[in-house]
Amino acid sequence: MIVVGLPGDPGVGSKLASCLGVGYVSVFSKRFPDGEIYLRLPQKVEGSDVLLVQSMYPAQSDRLVELLLALEVLSRYENRVNLLITYLAYARQDREFLIGESVSLKSVVKALTTYEVDVLVTIDAHNPHAIEKAVESGRYLNIVPGEVFAEAISRKYRGREITVVAPDRGALSRAQSIANHLNCGYIAVQKVRDRVTGRVEHIFNSLNSISELAIVVDDIVSTGGTIAGIASYLTSRNIEVVAAISHALLVGDAYERLVKSGVREIYTLQTVPQTSANITYLDIASYLARELRREGVVK
Ligand code: R5P
């Protein structure tokens, strides 16, 4: 097997290849003068099983085109193709909330899996159940690295009373995965979103059950509004807040917003390029190698 890094690979592919003890190559890609993307796979890929690695942030639409171009090449070879998307973009629009809205998750997953992908692997995708339904062919695996977060957090906060807090019920399994490894409790805050304005409101029903240190978890931090809203509320009640976010997109002044809201520390995964020197990016390669072996994705 060979690991093939696409242009959006945030450095996971080569580390993963060395953990798996297999080769790594990156694709050649350039722009035509009009902006279109050209992509060529190295010749030695022909005849080997391939694990394609891509992150779809930033430049989500370009990253999608690169995936489609690479899958088209591989569809002409006789090899098994697995796809690891460390950050799957277009995943939050997972249903039609307002009439006429495009369900972007469906179109992206369908487009990718019309090609023969043996296993599509994502890391802490926004809604794995909706992805599973949209997959056209092959198997789907979503890896939630709660253990990676828990190890880092317990190294620093060992002995503290901790509660893991999810910003909505959809994030409960994510919170549970970290809490199980930290051996602590977890709760979900109630989230109400105005579908027209996008405004989000959080309702705290059971504040009494939150310990002196809250680990607020989410799949994505984009503008920082969700985490900042929760953190402001908790810190104003003397609860310390640490954030554990799988994909740190950190758009605009998101980091400053989080700090201003009282977030003491931010942990994230290396699923998108590192853009901030002030947050802790956790290496996921060896964890992924172990999970991919355990799940039989790689032998
Ligand atoms: C939304 O449902 C996601 O799970 C995140 O909560 C959201 O994308 C966070 O965005 P922001 O940082 O802009 O509040």
Coordinates of C-alpha atoms and ligand atoms in Angstrom, one line a residue:
M1 CA 0.0 0.0 0.0
I2 CA 1.1 3.5 -0.6
V3 CA -0.2 6.8 1.0
V4 CA -0.8 9.6 -1.4
G5 CA -1.1 13.1 -0.1
L6 CA -3.3 15.5 -2.0
P7 CA -2.5 19.3 -1.9
G8 CA -4.7 19.8 1.1
D9 CA -3.1 17.1 3.2
P10 CA -2.1 19.0 6.4
G11 CA 1.0 16.8 6.9
V12 CA -0.9 13.7 8.2
G13 CA -0.1 11.5 5.1
S14 CA 3.6 11.3 5.5
K15 CA 3.5 10.7 9.3
L16 CA 0.8 8.1 8.8
A17 CA 2.8 6.4 6.2
S18 CA 5.8 6.1 8.5
C19 CA 3.6 4.8 11.4
L20 CA 2.2 2.2 9.0
G21 CA 5.6 1.4 7.5
V22 CA 4.5 2.1 3.9
G23 CA 5.6 4.5 1.2
Y24 CA 4.4 8.1 0.8
V25 CA 4.1 10.3 -2.3
S26 CA 2.4 13.5 -2.9
V27 CA 0.6 14.4 -6.1
F28 CA 1.7 17.0 -8.6
S29 CA -0.7 19.8 -9.0
K30 CA -0.7 23.2 -10.7
R31 CA -3.1 25.9 -11.9
F32 CA -3.9 26.6 -15.5
P33 CA -3.7 30.3 -16.4
D34 CA -7.5 30.6 -16.0
G35 CA -7.4 29.1 -12.5
E36 CA -8.5 25.6 -13.3
I37 CA -6.7 22.8 -11.4
Y38 CA -4.4 20.3 -13.1
L39 CA -3.4 17.1 -11.1
R40 CA -1.1 14.2 -11.9
L41 CA -0.5 11.1 -9.8
P42 CA 3.1 9.7 -9.6
Q43 CA 3.5 6.7 -11.9
K44 CA 4.5 4.4 -9.1
V45 CA 0.9 4.6 -7.7
E46 CA -0.3 2.3 -10.5
G47 CA -0.6 -1.3 -9.3
S48 CA -0.5 -0.4 -5.5
D49 CA -3.4 -0.1 -3.1
V50 CA -3.7 3.5 -2.3
L51 CA -4.8 5.6 0.7
L52 CA -5.5 9.1 -0.5
V53 CA -5.2 11.8 2.2
Q54 CA -6.8 15.2 1.9
S55 CA -8.2 17.9 4.2
M56 CA -10.9 20.1 2.7
Y57 CA -10.0 23.4 4.4
P58 CA -9.0 26.0 3.5
A59 CA -10.3 26.5 -0.2
Q60 CA -13.0 23.9 0.3
S61 CA -14.2 23.8 -3.3
D62 CA -10.7 23.5 -4.8
R63 CA -10.0 20.6 -2.3
L64 CA -13.1 18.9 -3.6
V65 CA -12.1 19.2 -7.2
E66 CA -8.6 17.8 -6.3
L67 CA -10.3 14.8 -4.7
L68 CA -12.5 14.2 -7.8
L69 CA -9.5 14.5 -10.2
A70 CA -7.4 12.0 -8.2
L71 CA -10.2 9.5 -7.9
E72 CA -10.8 9.7 -11.6
V73 CA -7.1 8.7 -12.3
L74 CA -7.3 5.8 -9.8
S75 CA -10.6 4.6 -11.3
R76 CA -8.6 3.6 -14.4
Y77 CA -6.2 1.4 -12.3
E78 CA -6.8 -2.0 -10.8
N79 CA -6.1 -1.0 -7.2
R80 CA -8.0 -0.7 -4.0
V81 CA -8.6 2.9 -3.0
N82 CA -9.2 4.1 0.5
L83 CA -9.9 7.8 1.2
L84 CA -9.0 9.6 4.4
I85 CA -10.5 13.1 4.6
T86 CA -9.2 14.7 7.7
Y87 CA -11.7 17.5 7.5
L88 CA -14.8 17.0 5.4
A89 CA -16.1 20.4 4.3
Y90 CA -19.7 21.1 3.2
A91 CA -20.8 18.7 5.9
R92 CA -22.9 21.0 8.2
Q93 CA -25.7 21.5 5.6
D94 CA -26.9 18.0 6.2
R95 CA -30.6 18.5 5.6
E96 CA -33.0 21.0 4.0
F97 CA -33.8 23.4 6.8
L98 CA -35.4 26.0 4.6
I99 CA -37.3 24.9 1.4
G100 CA -35.1 24.9 -1.7
E101 CA -31.8 24.7 0.2
S102 CA -29.2 22.4 -1.2
V103 CA -28.1 19.6 1.1
S104 CA -24.4 20.1 0.3
L105 CA -23.3 17.1 2.4
K106 CA -25.3 14.8 0.1
S107 CA -23.9 16.1 -3.1
V108 CA -20.3 16.1 -1.9
V109 CA -20.4 12.5 -0.4
K110 CA -22.3 11.2 -3.4
A111 CA -19.9 12.7 -5.9
L112 CA -16.9 11.2 -4.1
T113 CA -18.3 7.8 -3.7
T114 CA -19.6 7.4 -7.2
Y115 CA -15.9 6.4 -7.7
E116 CA -15.0 3.0 -6.3
V117 CA -13.8 3.9 -2.9
D118 CA -13.3 0.9 -0.6
V119 CA -13.5 2.8 2.6
L120 CA -14.2 6.5 3.1
V121 CA -12.7 7.6 6.4
T122 CA -13.4 10.9 8.1
I123 CA -12.3 12.3 11.4
D124 CA -15.0 13.5 13.7
A125 CA -17.3 14.5 10.8
H126 CA -20.2 16.8 11.7
N127 CA -23.0 14.2 11.1
P128 CA -21.7 10.7 10.4
H129 CA -25.2 9.2 10.2
A130 CA -26.1 11.5 7.3
I131 CA -22.8 10.7 5.6
E132 CA -23.4 7.0 5.9
K133 CA -26.8 7.4 4.2
A134 CA -25.2 9.4 1.3
V135 CA -22.4 7.0 0.6
E136 CA -23.0 5.5 -2.9
S137 CA -20.5 2.6 -2.7
G138 CA -18.0 1.1 -0.2
R139 CA -17.8 1.3 3.5
Y140 CA -17.8 4.5 5.7
L141 CA -15.8 4.9 8.9
N142 CA -15.8 8.0 11.1
I143 CA -13.0 8.1 13.6
V144 CA -13.6 10.2 16.8
P145 CA -10.2 10.7 18.6
G146 CA -11.6 11.3 22.1
E147 CA -8.7 9.4 23.5
V148 CA -6.2 11.8 21.9
F149 CA -7.8 14.8 23.5
A150 CA -8.3 13.0 26.8
E151 CA -4.6 12.0 27.0
A152 CA -3.4 15.6 26.5
I153 CA -6.0 17.1 28.9
S154 CA -5.3 14.6 31.7
R155 CA -1.5 15.2 31.4
K156 CA -2.2 18.8 32.3
Y157 CA -5.3 18.7 34.5
R158 CA -4.8 15.4 36.3
G159 CA -6.6 15.5 39.7
R160 CA -9.1 18.2 38.7
E161 CA -12.9 17.7 38.8
I162 CA -13.9 17.8 35.2
T163 CA -17.2 17.9 33.2
V164 CA -17.2 17.6 29.4
V165 CA -19.7 20.0 27.9
A166 CA -21.3 19.6 24.4
P167 CA -22.8 22.7 22.8
D168 CA -25.8 20.6 21.6
R169 CA -27.3 17.1 21.7
G170 CA -25.7 16.3 18.3
A171 CA -22.3 16.6 19.9
L172 CA -23.1 14.3 22.9
S173 CA -21.3 11.3 21.5
R174 CA -18.2 13.4 21.0
A175 CA -18.4 14.6 24.6
Q176 CA -19.0 11.0 25.8
S177 CA -16.0 9.7 23.9
I178 CA -13.7 12.2 25.7
A179 CA -15.4 11.8 29.1
N180 CA -15.1 8.0 29.0
H181 CA -11.3 8.3 28.6
L182 CA -11.1 11.0 31.3
N183 CA -13.4 9.0 33.5
C184 CA -15.7 12.0 34.2
G185 CA -19.2 13.2 33.6
Y186 CA -20.6 14.9 30.5
I187 CA -23.6 17.0 29.6
A188 CA -25.1 18.7 26.5
V189 CA -26.3 22.3 26.5
Q190 CA -29.5 23.0 24.5
K191 CA -28.9 24.9 21.3
V192 CA -31.6 26.9 19.5
R193 CA -30.7 28.3 16.1
D194 CA -32.7 30.8 14.1
R195 CA -32.6 29.3 10.6
V196 CA -33.0 32.6 8.8
T197 CA -30.6 34.9 10.8
G198 CA -28.3 32.0 11.9
R199 CA -28.4 33.4 15.4
V200 CA -27.7 30.8 18.0
E201 CA -28.9 30.7 21.6
H202 CA -27.7 28.3 24.3
I203 CA -29.9 27.2 27.2
F204 CA -28.2 25.8 30.3
N205 CA -30.6 23.4 32.1
S206 CA -28.2 21.7 34.5
L207 CA -25.5 24.0 35.5
N208 CA -25.2 22.4 39.0
S209 CA -23.9 19.2 37.4
I210 CA -20.8 21.1 35.9
S211 CA -17.6 20.8 37.8
E212 CA -15.0 23.6 38.5
L213 CA -13.3 22.8 35.1
A214 CA -15.4 22.4 31.9
I215 CA -14.0 20.9 28.8
V216 CA -16.2 22.4 26.0
V217 CA -16.1 20.2 22.9
D218 CA -17.2 20.7 19.4
D219 CA -16.4 19.4 15.9
I220 CA -15.6 22.7 14.4
V221 CA -14.6 26.2 15.6
S222 CA -15.3 28.6 12.7
T223 CA -16.1 32.1 13.9
G224 CA -15.7 31.0 17.6
G225 CA -19.3 32.2 18.4
T226 CA -20.6 28.9 19.7
I227 CA -17.7 28.2 22.1
A228 CA -17.4 31.8 23.1
G229 CA -21.1 32.0 24.0
I230 CA -20.8 28.9 26.3
A231 CA -17.5 30.0 27.7
S232 CA -18.7 33.5 28.7
Y233 CA -21.6 32.0 30.5
L234 CA -19.5 29.4 32.4
T235 CA -16.6 31.7 33.3
S236 CA -19.0 34.3 34.6
R237 CA -20.1 31.5 37.1
N238 CA -16.5 30.8 38.1
I239 CA -16.2 27.7 36.0
E240 CA -12.9 27.4 34.2
V241 CA -13.1 26.6 30.5
V242 CA -10.8 24.6 28.2
A243 CA -11.9 24.0 24.6
A244 CA -11.3 20.7 22.7
I245 CA -12.3 21.2 19.1
S246 CA -11.5 18.7 16.4
H247 CA -11.2 21.1 13.4
A248 CA -9.8 24.6 14.2
L249 CA -10.8 26.7 11.1
L250 CA -10.5 29.9 13.2
V251 CA -12.0 32.3 10.7
G252 CA -11.0 36.0 11.2
D253 CA -10.7 37.0 14.8
A254 CA -12.1 33.7 16.2
Y255 CA -9.1 33.1 18.4
E256 CA -9.3 36.5 20.0
R257 CA -13.0 36.0 20.5
L258 CA -12.4 32.7 22.4
V259 CA -9.7 34.3 24.6
K260 CA -12.0 37.2 25.4
S261 CA -14.8 34.9 26.4
G262 CA -12.5 33.4 29.0
V263 CA -11.4 30.1 27.3
R264 CA -8.2 29.3 29.1
E265 CA -6.7 26.9 26.6
I266 CA -7.5 25.3 23.2
Y267 CA -6.7 21.8 22.1
T268 CA -7.3 20.8 18.5
L269 CA -6.3 18.0 16.0
Q270 CA -3.9 18.3 13.1
T271 CA -6.8 17.9 10.6
V272 CA -6.4 21.3 8.9
P273 CA -3.2 23.4 8.5
Q274 CA -1.9 25.0 11.7
T275 CA -2.7 28.7 11.7
S276 CA -2.2 29.7 15.3
A277 CA 0.8 29.4 17.5
N278 CA -1.3 29.8 20.6
I279 CA -3.3 26.6 20.5
T280 CA -2.2 23.0 20.9
Y281 CA -2.4 20.9 17.8
L282 CA -2.4 17.3 18.7
D283 CA -0.7 14.8 16.4
I284 CA -3.2 12.1 15.3
A285 CA -1.0 10.0 13.0
S286 CA -0.2 7.1 15.3
Y287 CA -3.7 7.0 16.7
L288 CA -5.0 6.9 13.1
A289 CA -2.6 4.2 12.1
R290 CA -3.8 2.1 15.0
E291 CA -7.5 2.6 14.3
L292 CA -7.1 2.0 10.5
R293 CA -5.4 -1.3 11.3
R294 CA -7.9 -2.2 14.0
E295 CA -10.8 -1.5 11.5
G296 CA -9.1 -3.5 8.8
V297 CA -8.8 -0.5 6.5
V298 CA -5.1 -1.2 6.2
K299 CA -3.5 -4.6 6.8
Ligands
R5P1 C1 -22.4 23.5 14.0 O1 -23.4 22.9 14.1 C2 -21.0 23.0 14.4 O2 -21.1 21.8 15.1 C3 -20.2 24.1 15.1 O3 -20.8 24.2 16.4 C4 -20.1 25.4 14.4 O4 -19.7 25.2 13.1 C5 -19.2 26.3 15.1 O5 -19.2 27.5 14.4 P1 -18.8 28.9 15.1 O6 -17.4 28.7 15.6 O7 -18.9 29.9 14.0 O8 -19.8 29.2 16.1

